[in-house]
Short mmCIF file of C-alpha atoms and ligand atoms in Angstrom, two decimals:
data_model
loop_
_atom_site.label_atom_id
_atom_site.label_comp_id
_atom_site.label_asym_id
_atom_site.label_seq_id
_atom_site.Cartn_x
_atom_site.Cartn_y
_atom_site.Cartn_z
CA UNK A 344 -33.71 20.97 12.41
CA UNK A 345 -34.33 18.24 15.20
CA UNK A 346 -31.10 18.30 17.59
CA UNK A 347 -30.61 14.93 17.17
CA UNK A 348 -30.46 15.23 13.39
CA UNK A 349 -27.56 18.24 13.94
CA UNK A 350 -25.65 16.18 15.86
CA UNK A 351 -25.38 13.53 13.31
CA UNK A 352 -25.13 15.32 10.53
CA UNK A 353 -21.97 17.23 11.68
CA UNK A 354 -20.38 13.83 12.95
CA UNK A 355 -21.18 13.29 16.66
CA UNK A 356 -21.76 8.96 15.61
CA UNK A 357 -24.73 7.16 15.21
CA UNK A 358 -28.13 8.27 16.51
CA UNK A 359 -28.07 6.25 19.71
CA UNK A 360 -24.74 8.27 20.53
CA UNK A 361 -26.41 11.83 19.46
CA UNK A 362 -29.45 10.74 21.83
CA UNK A 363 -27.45 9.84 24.83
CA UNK A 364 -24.88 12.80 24.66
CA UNK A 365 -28.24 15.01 24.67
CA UNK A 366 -30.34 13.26 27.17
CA UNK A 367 -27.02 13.25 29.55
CA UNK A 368 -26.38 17.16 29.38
CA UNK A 369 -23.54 17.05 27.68
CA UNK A 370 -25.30 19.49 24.60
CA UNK A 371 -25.56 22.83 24.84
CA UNK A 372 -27.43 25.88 22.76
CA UNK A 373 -27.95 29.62 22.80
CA UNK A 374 -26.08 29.25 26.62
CA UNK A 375 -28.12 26.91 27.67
CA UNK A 376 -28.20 23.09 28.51
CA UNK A 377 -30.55 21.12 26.22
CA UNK A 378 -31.67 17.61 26.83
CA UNK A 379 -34.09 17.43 24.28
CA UNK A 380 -33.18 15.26 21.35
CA UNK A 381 -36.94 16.34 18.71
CA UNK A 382 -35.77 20.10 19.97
CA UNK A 383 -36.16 21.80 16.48
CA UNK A 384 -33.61 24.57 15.79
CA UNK A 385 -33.17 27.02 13.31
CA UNK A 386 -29.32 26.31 11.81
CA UNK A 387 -30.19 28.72 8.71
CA UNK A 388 -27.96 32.20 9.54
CA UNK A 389 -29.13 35.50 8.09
CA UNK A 390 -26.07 37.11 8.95
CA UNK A 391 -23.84 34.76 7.80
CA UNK A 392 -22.15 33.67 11.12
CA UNK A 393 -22.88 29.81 11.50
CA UNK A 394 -25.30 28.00 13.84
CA UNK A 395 -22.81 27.15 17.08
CA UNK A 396 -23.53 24.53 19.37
CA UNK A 397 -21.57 23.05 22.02
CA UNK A 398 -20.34 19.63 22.98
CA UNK A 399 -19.07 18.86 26.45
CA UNK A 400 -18.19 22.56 26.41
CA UNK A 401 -15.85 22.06 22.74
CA UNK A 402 -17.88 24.68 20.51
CA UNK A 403 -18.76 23.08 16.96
CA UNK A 404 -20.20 25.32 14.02
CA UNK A 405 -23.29 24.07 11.71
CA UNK A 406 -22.10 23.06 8.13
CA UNK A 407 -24.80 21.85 6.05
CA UNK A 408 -21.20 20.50 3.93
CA UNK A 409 -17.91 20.56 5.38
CA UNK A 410 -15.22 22.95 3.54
CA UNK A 411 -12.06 23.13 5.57
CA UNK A 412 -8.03 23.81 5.03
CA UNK A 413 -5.57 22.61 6.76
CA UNK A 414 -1.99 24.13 6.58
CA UNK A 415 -0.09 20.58 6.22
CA UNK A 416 3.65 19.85 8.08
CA UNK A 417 6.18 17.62 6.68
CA UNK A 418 6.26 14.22 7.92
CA UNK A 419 2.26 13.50 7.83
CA UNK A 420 0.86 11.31 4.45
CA UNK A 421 -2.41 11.84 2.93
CA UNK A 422 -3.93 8.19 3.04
CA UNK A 423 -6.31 7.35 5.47
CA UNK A 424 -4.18 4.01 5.60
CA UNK A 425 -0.81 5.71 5.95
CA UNK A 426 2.51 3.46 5.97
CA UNK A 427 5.58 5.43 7.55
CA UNK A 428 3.69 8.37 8.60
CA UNK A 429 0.81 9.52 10.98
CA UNK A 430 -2.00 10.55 8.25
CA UNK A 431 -3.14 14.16 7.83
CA UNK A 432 -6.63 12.99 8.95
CA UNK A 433 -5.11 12.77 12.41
CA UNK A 434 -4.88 16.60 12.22
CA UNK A 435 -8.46 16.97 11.98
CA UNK A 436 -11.32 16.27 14.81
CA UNK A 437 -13.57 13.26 15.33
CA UNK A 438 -16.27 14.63 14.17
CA UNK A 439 -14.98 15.62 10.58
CA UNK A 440 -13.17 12.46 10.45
CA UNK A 441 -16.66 10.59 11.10
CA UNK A 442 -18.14 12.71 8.74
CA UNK A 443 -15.90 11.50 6.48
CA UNK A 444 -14.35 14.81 4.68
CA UNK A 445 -11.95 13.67 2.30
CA UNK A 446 -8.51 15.61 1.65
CA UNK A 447 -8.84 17.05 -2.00
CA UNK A 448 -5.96 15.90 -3.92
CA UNK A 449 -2.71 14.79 -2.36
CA UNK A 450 0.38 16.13 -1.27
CA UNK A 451 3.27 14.05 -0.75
CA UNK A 452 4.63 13.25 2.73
CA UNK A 453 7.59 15.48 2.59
CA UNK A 454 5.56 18.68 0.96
CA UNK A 455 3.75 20.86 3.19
CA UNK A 456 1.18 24.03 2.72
CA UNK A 457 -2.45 24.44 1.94
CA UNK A 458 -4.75 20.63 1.98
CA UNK A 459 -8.23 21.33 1.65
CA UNK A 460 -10.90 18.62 2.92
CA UNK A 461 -14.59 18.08 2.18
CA UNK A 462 -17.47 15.75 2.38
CA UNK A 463 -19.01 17.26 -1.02
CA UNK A 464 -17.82 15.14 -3.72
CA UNK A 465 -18.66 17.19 -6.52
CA UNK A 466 -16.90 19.94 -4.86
CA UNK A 467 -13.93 17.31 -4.84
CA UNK A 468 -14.52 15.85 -8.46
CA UNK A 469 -14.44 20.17 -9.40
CA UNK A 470 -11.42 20.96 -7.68
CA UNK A 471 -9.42 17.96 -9.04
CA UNK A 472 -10.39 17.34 -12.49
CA UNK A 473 -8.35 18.35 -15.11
CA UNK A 474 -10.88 19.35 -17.10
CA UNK A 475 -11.50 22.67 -14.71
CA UNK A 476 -7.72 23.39 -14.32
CA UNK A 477 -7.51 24.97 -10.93
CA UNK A 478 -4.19 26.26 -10.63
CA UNK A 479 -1.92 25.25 -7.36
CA UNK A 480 1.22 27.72 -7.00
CA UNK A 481 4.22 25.58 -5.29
CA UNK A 482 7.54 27.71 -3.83
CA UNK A 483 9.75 24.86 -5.08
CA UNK A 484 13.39 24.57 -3.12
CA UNK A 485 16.03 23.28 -5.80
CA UNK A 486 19.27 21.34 -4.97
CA UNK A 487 20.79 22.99 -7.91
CA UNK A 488 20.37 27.03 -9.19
CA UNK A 489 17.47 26.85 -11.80
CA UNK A 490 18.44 28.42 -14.89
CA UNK A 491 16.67 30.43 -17.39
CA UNK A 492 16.88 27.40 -19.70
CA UNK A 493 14.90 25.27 -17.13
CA UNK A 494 12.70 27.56 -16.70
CA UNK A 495 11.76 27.44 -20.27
CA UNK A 496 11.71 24.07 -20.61
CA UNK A 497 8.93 23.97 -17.86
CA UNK A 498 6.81 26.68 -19.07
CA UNK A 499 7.08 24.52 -22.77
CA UNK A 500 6.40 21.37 -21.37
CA UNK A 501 8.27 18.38 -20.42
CA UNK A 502 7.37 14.80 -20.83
CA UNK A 503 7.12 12.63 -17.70
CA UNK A 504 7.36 8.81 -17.45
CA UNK A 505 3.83 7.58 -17.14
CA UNK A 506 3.00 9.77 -20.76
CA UNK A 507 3.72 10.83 -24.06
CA UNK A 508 1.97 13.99 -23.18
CA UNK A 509 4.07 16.74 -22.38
CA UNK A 510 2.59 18.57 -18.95
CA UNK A 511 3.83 21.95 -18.48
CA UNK A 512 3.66 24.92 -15.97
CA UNK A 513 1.64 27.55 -16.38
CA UNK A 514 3.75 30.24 -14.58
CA UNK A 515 7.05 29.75 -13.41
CA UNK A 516 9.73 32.41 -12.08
CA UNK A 517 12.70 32.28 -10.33
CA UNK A 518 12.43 34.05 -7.05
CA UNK A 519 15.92 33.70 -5.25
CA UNK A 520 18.86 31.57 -6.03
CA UNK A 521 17.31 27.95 -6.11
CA UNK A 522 13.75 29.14 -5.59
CA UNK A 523 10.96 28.86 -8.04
CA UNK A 524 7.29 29.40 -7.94
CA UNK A 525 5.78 26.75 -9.52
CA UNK A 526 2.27 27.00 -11.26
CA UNK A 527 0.37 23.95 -12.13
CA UNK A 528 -3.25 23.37 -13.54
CA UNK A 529 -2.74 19.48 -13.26
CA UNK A 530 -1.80 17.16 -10.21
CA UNK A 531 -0.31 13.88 -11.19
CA UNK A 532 1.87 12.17 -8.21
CA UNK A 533 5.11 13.98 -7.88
CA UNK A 534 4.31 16.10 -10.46
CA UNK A 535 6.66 19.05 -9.12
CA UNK A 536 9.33 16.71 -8.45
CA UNK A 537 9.15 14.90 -11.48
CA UNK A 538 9.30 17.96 -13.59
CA UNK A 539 12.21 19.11 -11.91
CA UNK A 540 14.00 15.98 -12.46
CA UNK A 541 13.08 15.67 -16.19
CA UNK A 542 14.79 19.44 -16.35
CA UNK A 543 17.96 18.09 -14.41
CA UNK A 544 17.39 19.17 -11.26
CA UNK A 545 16.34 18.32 -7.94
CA UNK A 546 13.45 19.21 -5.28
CA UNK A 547 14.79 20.11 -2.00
CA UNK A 548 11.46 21.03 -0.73
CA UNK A 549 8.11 21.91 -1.85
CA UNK A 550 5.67 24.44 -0.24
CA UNK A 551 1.56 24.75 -1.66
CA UNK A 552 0.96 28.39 -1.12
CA UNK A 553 -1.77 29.02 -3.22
CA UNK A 554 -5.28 27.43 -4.50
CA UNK A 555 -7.27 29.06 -7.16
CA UNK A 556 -7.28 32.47 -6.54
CA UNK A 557 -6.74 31.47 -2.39
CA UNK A 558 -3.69 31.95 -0.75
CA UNK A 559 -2.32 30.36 2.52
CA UNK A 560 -3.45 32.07 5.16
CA UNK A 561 -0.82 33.89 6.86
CA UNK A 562 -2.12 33.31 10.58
CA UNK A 563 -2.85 29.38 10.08
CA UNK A 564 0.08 27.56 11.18
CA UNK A 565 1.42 24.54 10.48
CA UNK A 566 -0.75 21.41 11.81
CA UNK A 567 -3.45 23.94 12.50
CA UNK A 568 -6.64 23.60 10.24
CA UNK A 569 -10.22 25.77 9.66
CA UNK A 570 -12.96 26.45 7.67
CA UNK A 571 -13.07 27.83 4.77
CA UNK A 572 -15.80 31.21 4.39
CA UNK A 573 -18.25 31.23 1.82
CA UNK A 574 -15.71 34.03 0.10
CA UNK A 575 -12.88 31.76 0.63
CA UNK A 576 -14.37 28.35 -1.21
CA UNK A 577 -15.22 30.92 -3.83
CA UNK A 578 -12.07 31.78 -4.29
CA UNK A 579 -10.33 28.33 -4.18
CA UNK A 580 -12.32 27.06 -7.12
CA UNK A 581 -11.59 29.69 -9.72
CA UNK A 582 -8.75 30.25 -12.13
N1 URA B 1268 4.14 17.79 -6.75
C1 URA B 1268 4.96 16.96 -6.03
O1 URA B 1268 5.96 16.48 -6.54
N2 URA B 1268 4.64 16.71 -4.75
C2 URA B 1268 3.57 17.26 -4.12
O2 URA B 1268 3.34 17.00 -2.94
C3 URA B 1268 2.74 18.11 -4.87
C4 URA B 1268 3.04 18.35 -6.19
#
């Protein structure tokens, strides 16, 4: 692949932009300077390690599509237009942001744990349809103590304002005094919090720990994002 064509497919702006920041050094490959813009490069990996290339000296990995996580703090809103809040999108770097990767699903302002991005919409329309019920695990923080009666009521199914249709979790235990862990194949807005209330209780805070069969990442801390492995995106998407 031409260098120029790398550049802008990972994000580095417009053509113009990818031709000047080669012609003026500011590109490096395989340790070496490289001012040639029709350079042709080979991004495929045998080995499975990515393609690396560096600008001004900031290391960037080849992704033919972008498949990241980020390991969301409170106090940060989804939208790209956020109102209160700086936006999670802030979080990530220019170039994914001009590549446009788009957070898959939402959570709320106040929630944090595992966001996932991506510029491969079908990857997105997978991961939050319905239809393909990939299960989210939330540890749920609850004003009041959750009893074994409101635990029932949520694994049978509770009806929320917006429906007649009763949506209910698909695991739910108690794991201390006013925690739960919270398993949901759906994602309507405030879901958790919604349920909670329609059981008489209350959501003190909310944690995503879990996608699919992928769980938080024990080293990523909060604000901090990556990309996801090939093993990893496998993961996330199944039940
Ligand atoms: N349910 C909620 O109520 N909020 C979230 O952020 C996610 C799920």
């Amino acid at each position: 692949m031409k260098l120029e064509q790398i550049l802008f497919s990972q994000g580095f702006g417009a053509r113009k932009l990818c031709r000047l920041l080669i012609a003026r050094g500011a590109v490096e490959v395989n340790g070496n300077v490289s001012t040639d813009p029709a350079g042709d490069w080979d991004v495929t990996s045998s080995n499975g390690d990515a393609f690396v290339f560096y600008v001004e000296g900031v290391p960037w990995q080849y992704h033919a599509k972008a498949y990241l996580m980020l390991h969301k703090p409170a106090d940060y809103e989804c939208s790209q237009k956020p109102k209160s809040h700086p936006s999670v999108y802030t979080l990530l770097p220019a170039p994914l942001r001009t590549r446009d990767v788009q957070a898959v699903g939402r959570l709320d302002q106040d929630t944090t744990g595992m966001l996932l991005f991506s510029d491969d919409g079908q990857f997105i329309h997978r991961m939050t349809s319905p239809r393909h019920e990939v299960p989210k695990i939330y540890e749920v923080v609850t004003s009041d103590t959750v009893t074994p009666t409101q635990v029932a009521r949520l694994l049978a199914g509770v009806v929320l304002d917006d429906s007649p249709d009763p949506v209910q979790a698909l695991s739910c235990a108690i794991t201390a005094t006013g925690k739960l862990q919270l398993t949901l194949t759906s994602g309507k807005y405030h879901q958790v919090k919604r349920m909670l209330a329609a059981v008489g209780n209350h959501v003190e805070s909310l944690h995503r720990s879990q996608i699919g069969r992928l769980p938080m990442p024990t080293d990523l801390a909060e604000g901090e994002w990556r990309w996801l492995t090939s093993g990893e995106l496998l993961l996330a998407s199944i039940r």
